[in-house]
XYZ file of C-alpha atoms in Angstrom:
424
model
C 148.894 -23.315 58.577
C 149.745 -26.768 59.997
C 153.805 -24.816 59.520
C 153.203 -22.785 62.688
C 154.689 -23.066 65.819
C 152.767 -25.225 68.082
C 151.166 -22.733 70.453
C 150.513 -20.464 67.454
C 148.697 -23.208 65.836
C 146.782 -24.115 69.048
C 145.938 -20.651 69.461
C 144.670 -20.357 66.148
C 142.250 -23.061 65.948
C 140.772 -22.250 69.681
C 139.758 -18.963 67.860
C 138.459 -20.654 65.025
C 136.424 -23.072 67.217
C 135.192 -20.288 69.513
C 133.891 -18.511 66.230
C 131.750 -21.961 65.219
C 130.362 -22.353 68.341
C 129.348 -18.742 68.606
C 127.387 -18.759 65.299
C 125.838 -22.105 66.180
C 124.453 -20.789 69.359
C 123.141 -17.336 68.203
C 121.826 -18.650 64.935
C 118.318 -19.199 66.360
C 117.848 -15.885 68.411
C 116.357 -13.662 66.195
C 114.067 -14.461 63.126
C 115.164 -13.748 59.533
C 112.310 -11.513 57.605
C 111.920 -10.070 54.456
C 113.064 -6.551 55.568
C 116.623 -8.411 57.119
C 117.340 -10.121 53.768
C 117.191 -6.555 51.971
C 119.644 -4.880 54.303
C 121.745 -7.897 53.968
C 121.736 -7.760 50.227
C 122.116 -3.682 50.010
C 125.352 -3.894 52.660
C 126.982 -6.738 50.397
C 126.211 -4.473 47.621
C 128.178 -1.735 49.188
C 130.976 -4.062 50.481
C 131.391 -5.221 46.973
C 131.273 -1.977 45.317
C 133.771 -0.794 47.897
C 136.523 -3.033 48.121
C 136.440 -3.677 44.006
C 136.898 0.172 43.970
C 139.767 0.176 46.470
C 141.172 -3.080 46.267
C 144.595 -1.795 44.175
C 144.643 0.520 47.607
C 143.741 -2.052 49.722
C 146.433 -4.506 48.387
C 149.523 -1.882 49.029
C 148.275 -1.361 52.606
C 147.658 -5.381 53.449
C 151.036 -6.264 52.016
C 152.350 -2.787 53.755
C 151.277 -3.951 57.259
C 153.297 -7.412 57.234
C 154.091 -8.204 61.219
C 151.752 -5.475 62.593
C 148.134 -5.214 62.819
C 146.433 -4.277 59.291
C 143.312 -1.409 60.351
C 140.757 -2.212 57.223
C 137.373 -0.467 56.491
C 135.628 -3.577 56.316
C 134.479 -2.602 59.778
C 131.895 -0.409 57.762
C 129.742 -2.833 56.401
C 130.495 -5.469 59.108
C 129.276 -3.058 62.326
C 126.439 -1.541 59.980
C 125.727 -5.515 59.723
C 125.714 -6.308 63.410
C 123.436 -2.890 64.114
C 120.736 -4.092 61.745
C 121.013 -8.272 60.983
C 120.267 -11.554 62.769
C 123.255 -13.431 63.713
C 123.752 -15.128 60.692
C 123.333 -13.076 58.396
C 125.940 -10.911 60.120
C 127.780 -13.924 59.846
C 127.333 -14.158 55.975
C 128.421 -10.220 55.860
C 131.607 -11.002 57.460
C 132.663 -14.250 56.002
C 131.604 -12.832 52.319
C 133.794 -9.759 53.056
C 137.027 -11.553 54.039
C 136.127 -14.236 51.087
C 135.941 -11.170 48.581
C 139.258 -9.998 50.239
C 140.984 -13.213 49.581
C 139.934 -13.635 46.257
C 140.326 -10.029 45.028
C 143.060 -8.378 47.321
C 145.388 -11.763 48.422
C 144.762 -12.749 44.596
C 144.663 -16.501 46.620
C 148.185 -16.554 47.689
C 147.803 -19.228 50.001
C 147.108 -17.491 53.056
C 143.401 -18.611 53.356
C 143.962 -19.564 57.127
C 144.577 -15.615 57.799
C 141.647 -14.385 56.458
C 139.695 -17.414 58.504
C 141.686 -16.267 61.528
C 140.802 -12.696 60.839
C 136.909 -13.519 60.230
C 136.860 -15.661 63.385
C 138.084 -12.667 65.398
C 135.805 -10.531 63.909
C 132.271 -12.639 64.645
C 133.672 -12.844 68.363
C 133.863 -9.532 68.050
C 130.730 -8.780 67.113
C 129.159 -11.360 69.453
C 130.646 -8.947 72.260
C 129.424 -5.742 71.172
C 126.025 -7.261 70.398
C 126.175 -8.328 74.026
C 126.668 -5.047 74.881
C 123.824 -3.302 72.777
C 121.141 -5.998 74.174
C 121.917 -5.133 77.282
C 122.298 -1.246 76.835
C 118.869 -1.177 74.712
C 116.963 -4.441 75.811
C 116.262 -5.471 72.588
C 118.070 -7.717 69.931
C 118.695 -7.026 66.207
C 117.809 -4.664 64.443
C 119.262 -2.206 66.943
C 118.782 0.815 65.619
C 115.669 1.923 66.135
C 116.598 1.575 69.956
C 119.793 3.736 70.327
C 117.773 6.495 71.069
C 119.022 9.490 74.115
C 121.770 9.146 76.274
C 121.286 5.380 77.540
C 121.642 4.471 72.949
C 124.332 6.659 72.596
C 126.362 4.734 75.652
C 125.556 1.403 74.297
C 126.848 2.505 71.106
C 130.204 4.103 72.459
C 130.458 1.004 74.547
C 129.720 -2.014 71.769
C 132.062 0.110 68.955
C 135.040 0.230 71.892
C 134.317 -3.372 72.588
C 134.392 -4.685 68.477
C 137.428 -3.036 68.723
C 139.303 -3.652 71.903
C 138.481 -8.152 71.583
C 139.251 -7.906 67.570
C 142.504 -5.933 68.359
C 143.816 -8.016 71.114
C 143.002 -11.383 70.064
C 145.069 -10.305 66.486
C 147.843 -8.704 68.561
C 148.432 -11.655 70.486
C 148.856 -14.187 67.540
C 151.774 -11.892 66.234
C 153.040 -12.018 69.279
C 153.268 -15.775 69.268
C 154.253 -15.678 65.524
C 156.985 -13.186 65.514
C 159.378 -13.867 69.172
C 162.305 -12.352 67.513
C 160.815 -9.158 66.569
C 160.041 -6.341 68.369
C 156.651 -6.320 70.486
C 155.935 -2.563 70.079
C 155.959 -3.303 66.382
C 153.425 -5.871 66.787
C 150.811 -2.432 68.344
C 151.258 -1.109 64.823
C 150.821 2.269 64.766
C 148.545 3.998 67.658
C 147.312 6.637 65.092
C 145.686 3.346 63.069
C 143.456 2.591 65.425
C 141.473 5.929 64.570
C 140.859 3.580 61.264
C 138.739 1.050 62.934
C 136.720 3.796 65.376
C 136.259 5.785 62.119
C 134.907 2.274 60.220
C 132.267 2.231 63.165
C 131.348 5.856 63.079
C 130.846 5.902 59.134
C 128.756 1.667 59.859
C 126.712 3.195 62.171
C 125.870 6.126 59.879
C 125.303 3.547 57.067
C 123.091 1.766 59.290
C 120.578 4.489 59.702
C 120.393 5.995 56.606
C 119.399 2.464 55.310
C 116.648 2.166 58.324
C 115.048 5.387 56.998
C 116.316 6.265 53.488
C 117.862 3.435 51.818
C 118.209 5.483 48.564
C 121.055 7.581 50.109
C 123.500 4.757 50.536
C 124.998 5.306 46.625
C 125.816 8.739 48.217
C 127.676 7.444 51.218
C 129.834 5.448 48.953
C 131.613 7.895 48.673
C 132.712 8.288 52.364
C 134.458 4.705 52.211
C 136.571 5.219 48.882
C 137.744 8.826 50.272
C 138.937 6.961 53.138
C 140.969 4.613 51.733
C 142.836 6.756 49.982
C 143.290 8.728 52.885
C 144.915 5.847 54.687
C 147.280 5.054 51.432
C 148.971 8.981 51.550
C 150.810 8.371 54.916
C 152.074 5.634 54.040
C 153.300 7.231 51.115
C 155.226 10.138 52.822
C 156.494 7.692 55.363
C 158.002 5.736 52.571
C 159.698 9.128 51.257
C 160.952 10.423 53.943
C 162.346 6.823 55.842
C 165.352 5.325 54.672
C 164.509 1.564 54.323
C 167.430 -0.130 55.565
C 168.136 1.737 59.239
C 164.403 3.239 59.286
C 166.164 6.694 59.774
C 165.041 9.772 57.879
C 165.845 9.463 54.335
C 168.880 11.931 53.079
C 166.149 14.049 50.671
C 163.820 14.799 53.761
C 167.109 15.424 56.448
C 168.139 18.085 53.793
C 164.603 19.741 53.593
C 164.843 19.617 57.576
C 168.282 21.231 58.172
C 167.419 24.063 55.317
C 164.294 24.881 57.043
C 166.218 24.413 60.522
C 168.940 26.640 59.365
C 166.519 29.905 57.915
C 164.470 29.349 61.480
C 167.845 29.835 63.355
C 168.050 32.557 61.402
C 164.943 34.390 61.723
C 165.287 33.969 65.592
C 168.814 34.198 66.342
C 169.256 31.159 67.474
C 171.573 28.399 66.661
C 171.757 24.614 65.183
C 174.398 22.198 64.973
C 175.250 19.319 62.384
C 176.983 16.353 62.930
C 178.569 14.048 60.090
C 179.333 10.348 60.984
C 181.361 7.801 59.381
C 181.336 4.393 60.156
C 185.396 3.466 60.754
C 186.704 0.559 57.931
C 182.721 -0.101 56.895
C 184.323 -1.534 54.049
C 186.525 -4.140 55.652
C 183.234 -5.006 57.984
C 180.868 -4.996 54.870
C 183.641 -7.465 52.484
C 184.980 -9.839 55.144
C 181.624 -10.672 56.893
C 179.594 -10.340 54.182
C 176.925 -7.441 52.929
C 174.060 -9.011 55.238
C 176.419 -8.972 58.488
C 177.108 -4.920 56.813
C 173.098 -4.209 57.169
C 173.135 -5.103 60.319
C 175.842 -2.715 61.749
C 174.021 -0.194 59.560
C 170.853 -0.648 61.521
C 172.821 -1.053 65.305
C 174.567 2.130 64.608
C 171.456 3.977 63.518
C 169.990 2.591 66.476
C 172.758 3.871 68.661
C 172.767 7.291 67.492
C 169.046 7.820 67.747
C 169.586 6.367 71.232
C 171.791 8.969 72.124
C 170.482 12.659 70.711
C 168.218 14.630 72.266
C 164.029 14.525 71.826
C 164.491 17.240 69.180
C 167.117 15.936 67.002
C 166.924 14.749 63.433
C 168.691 11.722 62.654
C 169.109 10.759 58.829
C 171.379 8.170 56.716
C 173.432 10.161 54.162
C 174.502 7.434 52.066
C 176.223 4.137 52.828
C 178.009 4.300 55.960
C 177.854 7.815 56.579
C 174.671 9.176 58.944
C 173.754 12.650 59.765
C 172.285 14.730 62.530
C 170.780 18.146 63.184
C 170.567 19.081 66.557
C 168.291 22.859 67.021
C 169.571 25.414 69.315
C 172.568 23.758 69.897
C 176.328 25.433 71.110
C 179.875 24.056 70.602
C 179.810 22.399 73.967
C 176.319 21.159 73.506
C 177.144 19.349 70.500
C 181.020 18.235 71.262
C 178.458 16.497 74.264
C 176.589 14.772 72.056
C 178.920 13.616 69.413
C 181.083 12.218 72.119
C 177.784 10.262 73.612
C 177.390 8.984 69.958
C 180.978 7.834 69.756
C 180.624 5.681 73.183
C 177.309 4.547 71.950
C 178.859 3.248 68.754
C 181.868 1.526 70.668
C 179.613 -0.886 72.488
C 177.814 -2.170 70.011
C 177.567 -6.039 69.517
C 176.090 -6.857 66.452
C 175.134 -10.788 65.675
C 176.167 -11.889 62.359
C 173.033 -13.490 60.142
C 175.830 -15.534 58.066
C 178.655 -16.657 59.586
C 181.719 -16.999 56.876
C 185.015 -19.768 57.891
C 187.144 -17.756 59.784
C 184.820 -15.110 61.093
C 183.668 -14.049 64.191
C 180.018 -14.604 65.141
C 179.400 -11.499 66.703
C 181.035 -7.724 65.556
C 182.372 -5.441 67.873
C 184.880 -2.344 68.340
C 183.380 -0.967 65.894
C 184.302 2.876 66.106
C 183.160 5.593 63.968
C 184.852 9.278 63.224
C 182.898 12.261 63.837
C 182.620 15.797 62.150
C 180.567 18.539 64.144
C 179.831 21.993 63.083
C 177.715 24.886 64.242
C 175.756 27.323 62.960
C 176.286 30.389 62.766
C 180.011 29.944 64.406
C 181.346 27.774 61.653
C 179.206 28.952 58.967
C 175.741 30.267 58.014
C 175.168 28.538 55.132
C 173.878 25.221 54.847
C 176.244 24.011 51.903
C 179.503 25.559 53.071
C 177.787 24.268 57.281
C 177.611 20.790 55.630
C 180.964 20.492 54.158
C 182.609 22.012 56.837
C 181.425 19.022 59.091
C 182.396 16.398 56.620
C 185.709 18.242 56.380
C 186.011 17.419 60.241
C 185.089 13.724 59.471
C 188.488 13.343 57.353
C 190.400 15.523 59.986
C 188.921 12.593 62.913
C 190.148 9.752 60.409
C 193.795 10.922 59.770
C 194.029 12.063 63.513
C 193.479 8.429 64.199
C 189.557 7.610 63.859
C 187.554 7.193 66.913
C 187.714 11.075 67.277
C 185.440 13.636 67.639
C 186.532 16.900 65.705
C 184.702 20.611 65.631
C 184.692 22.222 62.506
C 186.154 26.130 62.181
C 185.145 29.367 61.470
C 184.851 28.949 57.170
C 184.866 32.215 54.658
C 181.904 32.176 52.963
C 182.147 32.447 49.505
C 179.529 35.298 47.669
C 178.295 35.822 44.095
C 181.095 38.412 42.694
C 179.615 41.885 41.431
C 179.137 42.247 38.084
C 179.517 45.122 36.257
C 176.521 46.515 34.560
C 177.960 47.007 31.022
C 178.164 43.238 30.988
């Protein structure tokens, strides 16, 4: 921790200090019974039992969300713990739940301050949205037996859009601070992951009043957690099959699938679909004199530049090594000569900082050009193979015509299955 930048580090321990003094000053507002210490033993029971069944899950998706906010289901027990607990032992929920998550998920890999960082959010958090339900309901903890009509089912809305909104910003802006050189929309994460959280409040809440009126349901609702998490791990999966992970294009597997299905849709409705092959000029004299880091990185400004320059619709995949691919629906000749020569441009300006400068070298790549093969469907051919090669056949015509080219493909002869006689 005491590594970090000096504004990160700042920011970090105001957090951390604004957590402390929140728990001191709400430790004495509502008295601990008998009935309190039961729900807070039966939530850390299902915490427990939740993360130890999804922690192998839980680990891929922590690791997975590296420089972007990670969305956990420990919101489940945590909100169900602010709806029905004192202060502290809401407290004791949370910092037992990121302790457990340390321990069993991090495996201790020295990233304790994180998971303080994370907890502190979290009790501010909560200190906000059980603002909000005292003053929506008039009571304090336990607050579910006063979300009742209308006026309980705003102070609910309200206090879960409120955990939410101070957890997710205060989190967003430390990697912010910690990451300068990267990206800020990466830091959002993804805006479909913050269904995650909302859902974690929707399923706490529902813990929360099944254990007000029948506690012996809540090995039932266990299930509702676990289902989840494996729920969240499948997209991540796909995404990781169908991204390539060096220019974050589409992967060459799931560009195929596309342009088959592309190509017997074109068909069905007449229309038309063009393909574009592209080929990095003298890669190899880029990728050997500066080095294969210096090589990723032109790999990843070109991909860049051609998504930059195709249309909404397009597909935009990496082939294999310096070669990258597009499919471009209902396209024409003109349409897709358009393009191409858009890509081509695109790919001429590109100044590309080296990571590793080598003696000699420059610090910075440019005039880098790239040869282009187009071809259209159904004009040059209307099958994908024979479409495909057709383009890449263009690709060699652009580099002996002098590189830096755009070339359309011909009309090809498609070859068919010969007849075979019956006797045989």
């Amino acid at each position: 921790m005491w590594k970090l930048a000096t504004p990160v580090l700042g920011y970090v321990l105001v957090v951390d200090a604004l957590a402390l003094i929140m728990v001191a000053t709400t430790a004495a507002l509502v008295p601990i019974t008998a009935q309190s210490l039961l729900w807070c033993g039966l939530i850390l029971a299902g915490e427990i039992v939740h993360l130890e069944a999804a922690q192998r899950i839980e680990r891929i998706r922590e690791l997975a969300a590296d420089g972007r906010p990670h969305m956990h289901l420990q919101s489940i027990w945590i909100f169900a713990g602010l709806l029905l607990l004192p202060p502290p032992l809401a407290t004791v929920v949370i910092v037992v739940s990121y302790a457990h998550s340390w321990v069993r998920v991090y495996k201790r890999r020295g990233v304790i301050h994180r998971k303080v960082f994370s907890g502190a959010t979290v009790i501010l958090a909560c200190a906000a949205a059980g603002g909000v339900l005292s003053a929506g309901t008039g009571h304090v903890a336990p607050y579910v037996p006063y979300l009742d009509g209308f006026g309980g089912m705003t102070a609910l809305l309200v206090s879960g859009l409120g955990y939410f909104g101070l957890n997710y910003v205060l989190v967003i802006l430390v990697i912010l601070m910690s990451n300068p050189g990267k990206p800020p929309r990466q830091a959002f994460g993804n805006p479909s992951d913050v269904l995650i959280v909302l859902a974690a409040v929707g399923v706490g809440c529902g813990i929360a009043l099944v254990m007000t009126v029948r506690p012996w349901l809540l090995p039932v609702l266990m299930v509702t957690p676990v289902a989840l998490h494996i729920g969240l791990l499948l997209p991540q999966f796909q995404a990781a099959a169908r991204t390539d992970s060096k220019t974050a294009l589409l992967a060459p597997e799931f560009w195929v699938q596309l342009a088959r299905n592309e190509l017997a849709r074109a068909a069905e409705l007449s229309s038309t679909a063009g393909v574009l092959m592209i080929d990095i000029d003298h890669f190899k004299a880029i990728d050997d004199g500066n080095g294969h880091l210096a090589g990723d990185e032109v790999l990843r400004a070109v991909a860049a530049a051609i998504q930059g320059s195709v249309r909404g619709g397009d597909y935009v995949g990496r082939f294999g090594g310096d070669e990258f691919v597009v499919l471009l629906p209902g396209t024409t000749s003109a349409e897709i000569a358009s393009v191409a020569d858009r890509i081509r441009t695109a790919i001429a300006r590109i100044e590309v900082p080296v990571p590793v400068i080598r003696p000699g070298k420059p610090e910075v790549i440019t005039g880098l050009t790239a040869s282009i093969g187009a071809a259209v469907y159904p004009e040059t051919a209307t099958e994908y193979t024979i479409l495909l090669q057709a383009a890449d056949d263009a690709v060699f015509e652009a580099k002996a015509g002098g590189r830096d080219r755009v070339v359309l493909a011909t009309a090809r002869t498609e070859l068919t299955r010969p007849e075979i006689p019956d006797a045989l």
